[in-house]
Amino acid sequence: MLTKEQILDAAEEVLRRFGPRKTTVVDVARVLHVSHGTVYRHFASKADLHEAIIQRWLERVTAPLTDVTKAKSKADKRLKSWFETLIDIKKRKVKDAPEMFESYVELAKNTPEHLKFQHIGKLLQQIESILIEGVQDGVFAIEDTSATARSFFFGTVRYHHPLHANEWGDEHIKEDFDQQFSLMLKAITKS
């Protein structure tokens, strides 16, 4: 019996070869040696298939960050580790599979807003949970952890948003991130 995961694996293979514009349900069905109707039983349209591909990709990004969020280290160290992990995940995706990264970026441009907001919401919740623990442990002095989480996330967008991928090869990018993060951290660290 064909599963959604098998279809998504095949869809990624087709994306890798042809890119998102030329990836059709018929192409995916061919790779699986089934009729396109079989694929349509799991995904009502090409858009639904693309949305599922993006959803799976975003979950792969979020999973390692969940581990960092739950780690038993001091909040300031964990916060930096969370961002370094996010940055590393994105950089590895660009380096290890540039054609897939480009396909995901292209698909993401057409991803429904609810999916984008859902993903960013998960990331912001993880950051905020670290900030809340830091406040409770006396590491941070923050009045609004939600606003602070947004400030950290959107303030570091250059280092982790796919639209800035062309800048990630800059020899000073790590140093720039460390300086910016240090300044942001000083602003919330209890003296």
Short mmCIF file of C-alpha atoms in Angstrom, two decimals, residues 68-136:
data_model
loop_
_atom_site.label_atom_id
_atom_site.label_comp_id
_atom_site.label_asym_id
_atom_site.label_seq_id
_atom_site.Cartn_x
_atom_site.Cartn_y
_atom_site.Cartn_z
CA VAL A 68 18.02 22.47 21.92
CA THR A 69 14.96 24.08 23.52
CA LYS A 70 14.63 21.14 25.95
CA ALA A 71 18.35 20.92 26.78
CA LYS A 72 19.39 21.34 30.41
CA SER A 73 21.83 24.21 29.98
CA LYS A 74 21.75 27.79 31.19
CA ALA A 75 19.23 29.90 29.25
CA ASP A 76 21.75 32.34 27.73
CA LYS A 77 23.89 29.47 26.39
CA ARG A 78 20.80 27.61 25.15
CA LEU A 79 19.45 30.70 23.40
CA LYS A 80 22.67 31.15 21.44
CA SER A 81 22.84 27.42 20.74
CA TRP A 82 19.27 27.54 19.38
CA PHE A 83 20.17 30.25 16.87
CA GLU A 84 23.48 28.61 15.93
CA THR A 85 21.60 25.35 15.31
CA LEU A 86 19.03 27.10 13.11
CA ILE A 87 21.77 28.81 11.13
CA ASP A 88 23.73 25.57 10.77
CA ILE A 89 20.65 23.67 9.56
CA LYS A 90 19.96 26.25 6.86
CA LYS A 91 23.60 26.49 5.77
CA ARG A 92 23.88 22.69 5.53
CA LYS A 93 20.75 22.53 3.39
CA VAL A 94 22.26 25.06 0.98
CA LYS A 95 25.66 23.34 0.91
CA ASP A 96 24.56 19.68 0.82
CA ALA A 97 21.67 19.97 -1.63
CA PRO A 98 21.62 23.37 -3.32
CA GLU A 99 19.11 22.29 -5.98
CA MET A 100 16.69 21.09 -3.28
CA PHE A 101 17.20 24.26 -1.27
CA GLU A 102 16.36 26.34 -4.35
CA SER A 103 13.29 24.21 -4.94
CA TYR A 104 12.14 24.66 -1.35
CA VAL A 105 12.67 28.41 -1.56
CA GLU A 106 10.65 28.51 -4.78
CA LEU A 107 7.88 26.39 -3.24
CA ALA A 108 7.92 28.50 -0.07
CA LYS A 109 7.20 31.64 -2.09
CA ASN A 110 3.83 30.10 -2.98
CA THR A 111 3.17 28.46 0.38
CA PRO A 112 -0.10 29.49 1.99
CA GLU A 113 0.28 32.14 4.67
CA HIS A 114 -1.20 29.92 7.39
CA LEU A 115 1.66 27.44 6.95
CA LYS A 116 4.31 30.17 7.13
CA PHE A 117 2.71 31.68 10.24
CA GLN A 118 2.38 28.25 11.84
CA HIS A 119 6.09 27.50 11.30
CA ILE A 120 7.30 30.89 12.50
CA GLY A 121 4.91 30.61 15.45
CA LYS A 122 6.55 27.32 16.50
CA LEU A 123 10.00 28.86 16.28
CA LEU A 124 8.94 31.92 18.28
CA GLN A 125 7.38 29.69 20.96
CA GLN A 126 10.67 27.81 21.31
CA ILE A 127 12.65 31.03 21.69
CA GLU A 128 10.12 32.41 24.15
CA SER A 129 10.22 29.24 26.28
CA ILE A 130 14.00 29.68 26.65
CA LEU A 131 13.52 33.34 27.54
CA ILE A 132 10.84 32.53 30.13
CA GLU A 133 13.12 29.97 31.79
CA GLY A 134 15.91 32.55 31.77
CA VAL A 135 13.66 35.06 33.54
CA GLN A 136 12.57 32.43 36.08
#
